[in-house]
Structures are given as structure tokens and as C-alpha cells.
Amino acid sequence: MSTTTLTGFPTLQPGQGPVLGEHYLPSRADEVRWGWLPNAESSPVLGVADGATVTIDTLSHEGLLGDQGRDPARYIRQFGDVDVLDDAIEIAASGLVNTAEDGPHVVTGPIAVAGARPGDVLRVDVLDLTYRVPYGFVSNRHGFGALAGEFPEDQDSTPTRHVDAMVSDGTVSHFSWVEARDGYDVGLIDAGSGRTVQFALDPFLGLMGTASATSNPVPSVPPGEHGGNIDIKHAGVGATLFLPVSVDGALFYAGDPHFAQGNGEVALTALEASLRATVRLSVIPAAQLPGVLGGVRTPVVETATHWIPTGMDPDLDEAMRQAVRNAVAFLHGRFGVPRSVALAYLSAAGDFEVSQVVDAVKGVHCLIRKSDWTTWV
């Protein structure tokens, strides 16, 4: 496979191409955080009105990391003559510290939303997600992933090519590219011997959150009540994410863009690839929350068809229990259904999925069909 054949997918360099939001926020080296999240002492890089729309150039960390040489132009062009994003080159060449002890994510923001106060909830409507480049990577690193210690297999410290992947220092990074086939965009991975593996694309931002009410450093890897790296694949275009507000202005941030992810994200990463995201940021006052989220005060995703409460904990069993508790609290608080009936309903009709098992704090989410509750009175 030669990436020089990629056509029809323009590269969205910073400041170039369509900007759909009222505001535009690029990923600048002097404003982003690399591996860490905003906290209560962080200064916003942008301030917007309640209900404003913002277009954010989110940036994948793949190709920038130290185990890939921290030289995205050199690293990515090993796979073909493709465009490399200017902000990727700028951030990798900057003085920003990012070691194996830091999170990998390039975090853009924070954005202060006027009127947001602790106890409120920030409503994040995902309006648009556009590829910035037509390629990305799926990586597996020693010590991480569902099969840590088993994969990568047969590694040494010598960088080598294996099909369209780079193998180095216990890391395997598979290059994946985008093509339009039968009217749909698909991702492909070289499987050797002239074969490719094809899969559907469904972009989303793996990392969206609000600042925690602490002055301590907040790492980017584990998700929590602030949201952050929740990696819920249902949070794509048309979805809404509800995030608790813990500090004045909410201080929203985004990152970890994906073109596709399977539930579990078992290798460690999904198809990590840069996106231009447009979101609407709105404040829901604390007094209105029971009619929106019931009794839940942790992140909730909403799609056209489902409400999706979440559960998170380092122990997967406890994450499951948290998801069940939050799903019960959602139904009981929003609809007034007895808690025992809510639990019975969830056992009969709720779908619990593992969001991810690779971010130190594991995630489980519950899909509650809206259609089951359209006639509730």
C-alpha cells in the first residue's frame, strides 16, 4: 500500500478550511497541555457566552510521542508521502515536557463558559467532526492494554517495519488510512501479503471534560467525575455529553480524537487521528438538573435514541456497579419510577457495555432506550 494514492481528503492545517463555530480554537504549543488536564487554577485560553459554538482543532498524540521519536514529520512519512499537520510539528518541537510518566494526550483549552457555576452541568452538543488528515494509528505498548505483558509479541529494542507498522521499544503502531468505498468512509490496516482489514469509521472525541476543583495536577489518562478521557464511542456527531461543573466558568477542554473505536479499546489505543470538532457549550443550572439527568451527577451521554449513564473505577466490577447505580438514579430521578422497578427494567432491557479497560480507571456505560419511556406518565 502506498499512501501517495490518498485523494479526496483535504488536510485541515491550523487556520485553514471551513470553521463552523462562532469561535475557533487551534492547538497552539504555548496554550495546550500535554498529558495533563486543567484544574481550578488554570487560566482559560478562550471565553464564550452560554450557548456559544466553538470549533476546536484537536490533535492526536500519535507520531509525537517519545517512543515514536518526537518527530511527527519523519515518523509519519515513513508510511508514504502524506501531509503532516503544522501544529503536530510545532508541539513536538516545543519545550513542552512529555515523558513516559506523563499522559500522552494533547489537551486543548480550557474554555470558560459565562454563567457556569459549581453545581451546574455543562451541556456539550457535538455538532460536527471533520477529519484533519486521512490517516491515523492504532498503538499497543508494553505494560498497557487488556493483554499487557502478552502483547506486543517478540519485541526487541531495534526499530523495524512489519507490514505498515513501526515496531520499537516495546511499541507497535499500526498505520491506518481512510478511503471512500461504496459511498462510505472506511479505515484500513495492512494485514500483509497484499491484504487489508477494513472497518467502519465513526469519529468521536475520547477526551472532553471540565476542570476539577483542585490545585493539584490532574493527569490526562484516568477519567472521572470531571469527564476527561472517558472514551465512550457513542459521543459522536449528534450526541450530547453532560459534564458536572466544579469551578466557575466550567473550563471545558477536549482532545484524544478518534476515527473509530471498539468497546474496550483493548490494544490501548483506538484509531487515533486528528479531528476538527465543533461543539455547542451550554449551561444547565442546578435547579433544572432533576428533569434532565434525574439523580445523576456524573458524566452522561445522550444520543437520538439512548440515554447513557456511566460508571468508572479502577476495578471493572466496581465500575459496573457504579454504572448500575447511576442508571437507577437517572430513571428514578427523572421519571419518578421506584428504584426497584428501575433496576428490574435495567435487568430486562438496559444494555451495559465496557467503554474501555486501558485508562487505569476503567469505564462501563449503560444504554437506556428512549423509546421505552415515550409513554411514561
Short mmCIF file of C-alpha atoms in Angstrom, two decimals:
data_model
loop_
_atom_site.label_atom_id
_atom_site.label_comp_id
_atom_site.label_asym_id
_atom_site.label_seq_id
_atom_site.Cartn_x
_atom_site.Cartn_y
_atom_site.Cartn_z
CA MET A 1 0.00 0.00 0.00
CA SER A 2 1.30 3.48 -0.83
CA THR A 3 -0.24 6.43 0.93
CA THR A 4 0.54 8.63 -2.07
CA THR A 5 -2.74 7.31 -3.52
CA LEU A 6 -4.82 9.09 -0.88
CA THR A 7 -7.13 11.58 -2.58
CA GLY A 8 -10.32 13.44 -1.80
CA PHE A 9 -9.49 14.17 1.84
CA PRO A 10 -8.05 17.68 2.26
CA THR A 11 -5.63 18.34 5.10
CA LEU A 12 -7.01 20.85 7.60
CA GLN A 13 -3.98 22.81 8.74
CA PRO A 14 -4.47 25.34 11.57
CA GLY A 15 -6.48 28.32 10.36
CA GLN A 16 -7.30 26.74 7.00
CA GLY A 17 -10.57 25.32 5.71
CA PRO A 18 -14.14 25.70 7.00
CA VAL A 19 -14.78 26.85 10.56
CA LEU A 20 -18.40 26.19 11.53
CA GLY A 21 -18.40 27.63 15.05
CA GLU A 22 -18.71 31.21 16.24
CA HIS A 23 -15.27 30.84 17.82
CA TYR A 24 -12.15 29.00 16.64
CA LEU A 25 -9.55 27.44 18.94
CA PRO A 26 -6.40 25.89 17.43
CA SER A 27 -3.94 23.71 19.33
CA ARG A 28 -1.05 26.09 19.98
CA ALA A 29 2.13 24.91 21.69
CA ASP A 30 2.00 27.76 24.21
CA GLU A 31 -1.61 27.04 25.20
CA VAL A 32 -2.14 23.24 25.16
CA ARG A 33 -1.36 20.81 27.95
CA TRP A 34 0.44 17.59 27.08
CA GLY A 35 -0.57 14.74 29.34
CA TRP A 36 -2.32 16.89 31.96
CA LEU A 37 -5.77 18.44 32.40
CA PRO A 38 -6.80 21.93 33.52
CA ASN A 39 -7.60 22.40 37.21
CA ALA A 40 -9.15 25.13 39.35
CA GLU A 41 -6.09 27.35 38.98
CA SER A 42 -5.92 27.15 35.18
CA SER A 43 -6.44 30.27 33.09
CA PRO A 44 -8.83 29.99 30.15
CA VAL A 45 -7.43 30.40 26.66
CA LEU A 46 -10.90 31.36 25.38
CA GLY A 47 -14.07 32.75 26.95
CA VAL A 48 -17.51 32.27 25.36
CA ALA A 49 -21.14 33.04 26.08
CA ASP A 50 -23.59 30.42 27.33
CA GLY A 51 -24.81 28.56 24.22
CA ALA A 52 -21.88 29.56 22.00
CA THR A 53 -20.44 27.27 19.36
CA VAL A 54 -16.71 26.62 19.17
CA THR A 55 -14.61 24.91 16.51
CA ILE A 56 -11.58 23.20 18.04
CA ASP A 57 -8.61 21.76 16.16
CA THR A 58 -7.92 18.67 18.25
CA LEU A 59 -4.64 16.87 17.72
CA SER A 60 -3.76 13.20 18.01
CA HIS A 61 -0.68 12.37 20.05
CA GLU A 62 0.32 9.51 17.75
CA GLY A 63 3.54 10.33 15.89
CA LEU A 64 4.50 12.93 18.50
CA LEU A 65 5.42 10.67 21.42
CA GLY A 66 8.91 9.94 22.62
CA ASP A 67 8.75 6.23 21.76
CA GLN A 68 7.99 7.32 18.18
CA GLY A 69 10.89 9.77 18.08
CA ARG A 70 9.00 13.00 18.86
CA ASP A 71 9.36 13.97 15.20
CA PRO A 72 5.97 13.55 13.51
CA ALA A 73 7.14 14.63 10.05
CA ARG A 74 9.83 11.96 9.97
CA TYR A 75 7.75 9.31 11.71
CA ILE A 76 4.53 9.67 9.72
CA ARG A 77 6.24 9.98 6.34
CA GLN A 78 7.76 6.54 6.78
CA PHE A 79 4.35 5.34 5.65
CA GLY A 80 4.12 7.45 2.49
CA ASP A 81 4.18 10.95 1.09
CA VAL A 82 1.39 12.41 3.23
CA ASP A 83 0.73 15.81 4.74
CA VAL A 84 1.69 16.28 8.38
CA LEU A 85 -0.12 18.83 10.49
CA ASP A 86 1.80 22.00 11.33
CA ASP A 87 0.55 22.04 14.93
CA ALA A 88 1.82 18.47 15.40
CA ILE A 89 5.27 19.55 14.25
CA GLU A 90 5.17 22.72 16.39
CA ILE A 91 4.13 20.95 19.60
CA ALA A 92 6.61 18.09 19.16
CA ALA A 93 9.45 20.60 18.59
CA SER A 94 8.42 22.80 21.53
CA GLY A 95 9.78 22.79 25.06
CA LEU A 96 6.69 21.04 26.40
CA VAL A 97 7.72 18.16 28.63
CA ASN A 98 6.18 14.77 27.89
CA THR A 99 7.77 11.65 29.30
CA ALA A 100 6.68 8.06 29.79
CA GLU A 101 5.37 9.16 33.20
CA ASP A 102 3.00 11.73 31.67
CA GLY A 103 -0.24 11.10 29.86
CA PRO A 104 0.04 11.05 26.05
CA HIS A 105 -2.87 13.35 25.22
CA VAL A 106 -2.61 16.82 23.70
CA VAL A 107 -5.34 18.69 25.62
CA THR A 108 -6.78 21.84 24.02
CA GLY A 109 -8.38 24.51 26.23
CA PRO A 110 -9.68 25.35 28.72
CA ILE A 111 -12.67 27.36 27.57
CA ALA A 112 -14.57 29.44 30.13
CA VAL A 113 -18.36 29.45 29.63
CA ALA A 114 -20.12 32.53 31.03
CA GLY A 115 -22.51 31.85 33.89
CA ALA A 116 -21.31 28.33 34.71
CA ARG A 117 -21.10 27.80 38.47
CA PRO A 118 -20.26 24.83 40.70
CA GLY A 119 -23.29 22.56 40.96
CA ASP A 120 -24.42 23.31 37.41
CA VAL A 121 -23.89 20.97 34.46
CA LEU A 122 -22.20 21.83 31.16
CA ARG A 123 -24.09 20.54 28.14
CA VAL A 124 -21.75 19.75 25.24
CA ASP A 125 -23.54 19.20 21.91
CA VAL A 126 -21.26 17.62 19.30
CA LEU A 127 -22.26 19.36 16.07
CA ASP A 128 -19.52 18.35 13.63
CA LEU A 129 -16.37 16.22 13.44
CA THR A 130 -14.19 16.51 10.34
CA TYR A 131 -11.01 14.61 9.52
CA ARG A 132 -7.97 16.87 9.62
CA VAL A 133 -5.89 14.20 7.87
CA PRO A 134 -6.95 10.92 6.22
CA TYR A 135 -4.84 8.64 8.40
CA GLY A 136 -4.06 7.67 11.96
CA PHE A 137 -2.52 4.97 14.15
CA VAL A 138 -3.53 2.12 16.44
CA SER A 139 -0.83 1.51 19.04
CA ASN A 140 -0.04 -1.21 21.57
CA ARG A 141 2.60 -0.57 24.24
CA HIS A 142 4.15 -2.90 26.83
CA GLY A 143 2.60 -2.50 30.23
CA PHE A 144 -0.71 -1.30 28.85
CA GLY A 145 -3.75 -2.73 27.11
CA ALA A 146 -6.02 -5.64 28.01
CA LEU A 147 -3.19 -8.11 27.32
CA ALA A 148 -0.31 -6.23 28.91
CA GLY A 149 2.75 -8.47 29.08
CA GLU A 150 1.43 -10.69 26.29
CA PHE A 151 1.39 -8.05 23.56
CA PRO A 152 3.38 -6.71 21.76
CA GLU A 153 4.84 -10.11 20.99
CA ASP A 154 8.51 -10.95 20.32
CA GLN A 155 9.82 -7.42 20.71
CA ASP A 156 13.34 -6.11 20.93
CA SER A 157 14.65 -2.54 21.03
CA THR A 158 15.53 -2.34 17.31
CA PRO A 159 13.06 -0.27 15.24
CA THR A 160 11.68 -2.44 12.43
CA ARG A 161 8.90 -2.35 9.85
CA HIS A 162 6.29 -5.09 9.94
CA VAL A 163 3.64 -4.61 7.26
CA ASP A 164 2.51 -0.97 7.68
CA ALA A 165 3.57 -0.73 11.32
CA MET A 166 6.56 0.52 13.24
CA VAL A 167 7.90 -1.72 15.99
CA SER A 168 10.22 -0.04 18.50
CA ASP A 169 10.97 -0.12 22.24
CA GLY A 170 8.05 -2.37 23.08
CA THR A 171 5.60 -0.34 20.97
CA VAL A 172 3.74 -1.46 17.86
CA SER A 173 2.00 1.36 15.96
CA HIS A 174 -0.15 0.29 13.02
CA PHE A 175 -0.70 2.91 10.34
CA SER A 176 -4.33 3.14 9.18
CA TRP A 177 -5.62 5.15 6.27
CA VAL A 178 -9.02 6.31 5.08
CA GLU A 179 -10.70 5.52 1.78
CA ALA A 180 -14.18 6.11 0.36
CA ARG A 181 -15.74 2.78 -0.61
CA ASP A 182 -19.32 2.26 -1.79
CA GLY A 183 -20.27 5.73 -0.57
CA TYR A 184 -18.82 5.27 2.92
CA ASP A 185 -15.53 6.25 4.50
CA VAL A 186 -13.68 3.26 5.91
CA GLY A 187 -10.45 2.69 7.75
CA LEU A 188 -7.93 0.15 6.52
CA ILE A 189 -4.94 -1.61 8.06
CA ASP A 190 -2.32 -3.53 6.08
CA ALA A 191 -2.55 -7.21 7.01
CA GLY A 192 0.38 -8.37 4.88
CA SER A 193 0.52 -10.44 1.70
CA GLY A 194 -1.43 -7.79 -0.21
CA ARG A 195 -4.41 -8.00 2.15
CA THR A 196 -6.12 -5.25 4.13
CA VAL A 197 -8.54 -5.20 7.05
CA GLN A 198 -11.46 -2.78 6.54
CA PHE A 199 -13.71 -1.33 9.24
CA ALA A 200 -16.34 1.39 9.58
CA LEU A 201 -15.42 4.86 10.81
CA ASP A 202 -17.41 6.65 13.50
CA PRO A 203 -15.41 9.66 14.78
CA PHE A 204 -15.64 11.00 18.32
CA LEU A 205 -13.57 12.84 20.89
CA GLY A 206 -12.28 10.45 23.52
CA LEU A 207 -11.48 13.27 25.92
CA MET A 208 -13.91 16.03 26.89
CA GLY A 209 -14.17 17.41 30.37
CA THR A 210 -14.42 20.23 32.87
CA ALA A 211 -11.79 21.38 35.36
CA SER A 212 -11.67 19.63 38.72
CA ALA A 213 -11.92 21.73 41.90
CA THR A 214 -8.33 21.12 42.93
CA SER A 215 -4.99 22.88 42.72
CA ASN A 216 -3.21 19.54 42.34
CA PRO A 217 -2.02 18.34 38.92
CA VAL A 218 -4.68 16.26 37.14
CA PRO A 219 -3.33 13.55 34.79
CA SER A 220 -5.00 13.11 31.41
CA VAL A 221 -5.25 9.31 31.37
CA PRO A 222 -7.79 8.33 34.06
CA PRO A 223 -11.38 9.54 33.53
CA GLY A 224 -13.59 10.59 36.43
CA GLU A 225 -16.48 12.77 37.53
CA HIS A 226 -14.87 15.60 35.54
CA GLY A 227 -15.23 13.52 32.38
CA GLY A 228 -11.84 13.64 30.72
CA ASN A 229 -10.64 10.51 28.95
CA ILE A 230 -13.95 8.64 29.11
CA ASP A 231 -13.50 7.08 25.62
CA ILE A 232 -17.21 6.43 25.02
CA LYS A 233 -17.60 5.80 21.31
CA HIS A 234 -21.26 6.87 21.27
CA ALA A 235 -20.26 10.53 21.84
CA GLY A 236 -20.06 11.32 18.11
CA VAL A 237 -21.86 13.82 15.90
CA GLY A 238 -25.40 14.41 17.15
CA ALA A 239 -24.60 13.26 20.68
CA THR A 240 -24.63 15.36 23.83
CA LEU A 241 -22.30 14.98 26.80
CA PHE A 242 -23.38 16.29 30.21
CA LEU A 243 -20.48 17.21 32.50
CA PRO A 244 -20.60 18.37 36.14
CA VAL A 245 -19.31 21.92 36.72
CA SER A 246 -16.89 22.18 39.63
CA VAL A 247 -15.30 25.62 39.08
CA ASP A 248 -16.57 28.97 37.84
CA GLY A 249 -16.70 29.02 34.04
CA ALA A 250 -16.60 25.21 33.85
CA LEU A 251 -13.24 25.37 32.00
CA PHE A 252 -14.04 22.90 29.20
CA TYR A 253 -11.28 21.13 27.29
CA ALA A 254 -11.03 18.48 24.57
CA GLY A 255 -8.57 16.07 22.97
CA ASP A 256 -7.83 12.42 22.16
CA PRO A 257 -9.64 12.43 18.80
CA HIS A 258 -10.58 9.09 17.26
CA PHE A 259 -11.80 7.99 13.84
CA ALA A 260 -13.08 4.68 15.27
CA GLN A 261 -13.03 2.61 18.46
CA GLY A 262 -14.34 -0.73 19.58
CA ASN A 263 -15.82 -1.00 23.07
CA GLY A 264 -12.98 -1.94 25.41
CA GLU A 265 -10.20 -0.27 23.35
CA VAL A 266 -8.26 -3.43 24.13
CA ALA A 267 -4.91 -2.76 22.37
CA LEU A 268 -4.51 0.51 24.35
CA THR A 269 -5.48 3.00 21.65
CA ALA A 270 -8.30 3.14 19.14
CA LEU A 271 -7.76 4.60 15.66
CA GLU A 272 -6.13 7.79 16.95
CA ALA A 273 -6.42 10.57 14.37
CA SER A 274 -6.83 14.34 14.42
CA LEU A 275 -10.28 15.93 14.12
CA ARG A 276 -11.71 19.42 13.71
CA ALA A 277 -14.57 19.43 16.21
CA THR A 278 -17.43 21.89 16.51
CA VAL A 279 -19.38 21.86 19.78
CA ARG A 280 -22.04 23.96 21.46
CA LEU A 281 -21.41 24.75 25.14
CA SER A 282 -24.48 25.45 27.26
CA VAL A 283 -25.05 25.75 30.99
CA ILE A 284 -27.82 23.81 32.73
CA PRO A 285 -28.50 25.44 36.13
CA ALA A 286 -28.50 23.15 39.15
CA ALA A 287 -32.23 23.71 39.74
CA GLN A 288 -33.09 22.20 36.33
CA LEU A 289 -30.98 19.06 36.63
CA PRO A 290 -33.58 16.61 38.03
CA GLY A 291 -35.67 16.95 34.86
CA VAL A 292 -32.63 16.34 32.66
CA LEU A 293 -30.37 13.87 34.47
CA GLY A 294 -32.51 12.63 37.32
CA GLY A 295 -30.27 11.96 40.30
CA VAL A 296 -27.03 11.53 38.35
CA ARG A 297 -24.14 13.97 38.85
CA THR A 298 -21.51 12.12 36.85
CA PRO A 299 -20.97 12.23 33.07
CA VAL A 300 -23.94 11.19 30.95
CA VAL A 301 -24.08 10.84 27.16
CA GLU A 302 -27.31 11.33 25.23
CA THR A 303 -27.93 10.30 21.62
CA ALA A 304 -31.03 10.48 19.44
CA THR A 305 -32.02 7.01 20.65
CA HIS A 306 -30.45 6.46 24.09
CA TRP A 307 -29.52 7.95 27.44
CA ILE A 308 -26.13 6.64 28.53
CA PRO A 309 -25.14 6.96 32.21
CA THR A 310 -21.58 5.95 33.09
CA GLY A 311 -19.64 4.16 35.80
CA MET A 312 -15.89 4.46 36.41
CA ASP A 313 -13.48 2.79 38.83
CA PRO A 314 -10.04 1.13 38.76
CA ASP A 315 -11.86 -2.16 39.39
CA LEU A 316 -14.05 -3.22 36.45
CA ASP A 317 -16.59 -4.92 38.73
CA GLU A 318 -17.00 -1.70 40.74
CA ALA A 319 -17.26 0.33 37.51
CA MET A 320 -20.15 -1.95 36.55
CA ARG A 321 -21.82 -1.41 39.90
CA GLN A 322 -21.39 2.35 39.58
CA ALA A 323 -22.98 2.26 36.12
CA VAL A 324 -25.97 0.35 37.51
CA ARG A 325 -26.34 2.76 40.43
CA ASN A 326 -26.20 5.77 38.11
CA ALA A 327 -28.67 4.23 35.68
CA VAL A 328 -31.10 3.58 38.57
CA ALA A 329 -30.60 7.15 39.83
CA PHE A 330 -31.26 8.51 36.33
CA LEU A 331 -34.56 6.67 35.89
CA HIS A 332 -35.75 7.19 39.46
CA GLY A 333 -34.91 10.91 39.49
CA ARG A 334 -36.10 11.82 36.01
CA PHE A 335 -39.24 9.70 35.79
CA GLY A 336 -40.11 9.04 39.42
CA VAL A 337 -40.12 5.29 38.82
CA PRO A 338 -39.50 3.27 42.02
CA ARG A 339 -35.87 2.26 42.36
CA SER A 340 -36.72 -1.44 42.41
CA VAL A 341 -38.67 -1.05 39.17
CA ALA A 342 -35.77 0.87 37.62
CA LEU A 343 -33.42 -2.00 38.50
CA ALA A 344 -35.86 -4.56 37.11
CA TYR A 345 -36.18 -2.57 33.88
CA LEU A 346 -32.40 -2.33 33.52
CA SER A 347 -32.06 -6.07 34.02
CA ALA A 348 -34.65 -6.71 31.31
CA ALA A 349 -33.77 -4.00 28.81
CA GLY A 350 -30.66 -2.00 29.72
CA ASP A 351 -27.50 -2.72 27.73
CA PHE A 352 -24.28 -2.39 29.70
CA GLU A 353 -21.07 -2.07 27.68
CA VAL A 354 -17.41 -1.79 28.64
CA SER A 355 -16.25 1.63 27.45
CA GLN A 356 -12.55 0.93 27.94
CA VAL A 357 -10.24 -1.14 30.16
CA VAL A 358 -6.95 0.65 29.41
CA ASP A 359 -7.06 4.05 31.15
CA ALA A 360 -6.20 2.98 34.73
CA VAL A 361 -9.78 3.90 35.71
CA LYS A 362 -12.00 1.52 33.75
CA GLY A 363 -15.33 2.51 32.27
CA VAL A 364 -18.76 0.92 31.87
CA HIS A 365 -21.76 2.65 30.34
CA CYS A 366 -25.45 1.77 30.15
CA LEU A 367 -27.65 2.29 27.10
CA ILE A 368 -31.26 3.11 28.06
CA ARG A 369 -33.63 3.19 25.08
CA LYS A 370 -35.61 6.41 24.93
CA SER A 371 -38.43 4.66 23.08
CA ASP A 372 -39.17 2.58 26.18
CA TRP A 373 -40.05 5.75 28.07
CA THR A 374 -42.01 7.77 25.50
CA THR A 375 -45.37 6.86 27.05
CA TRP A 376 -44.28 7.20 30.68
CA VAL A 377 -46.56 9.44 32.72
#
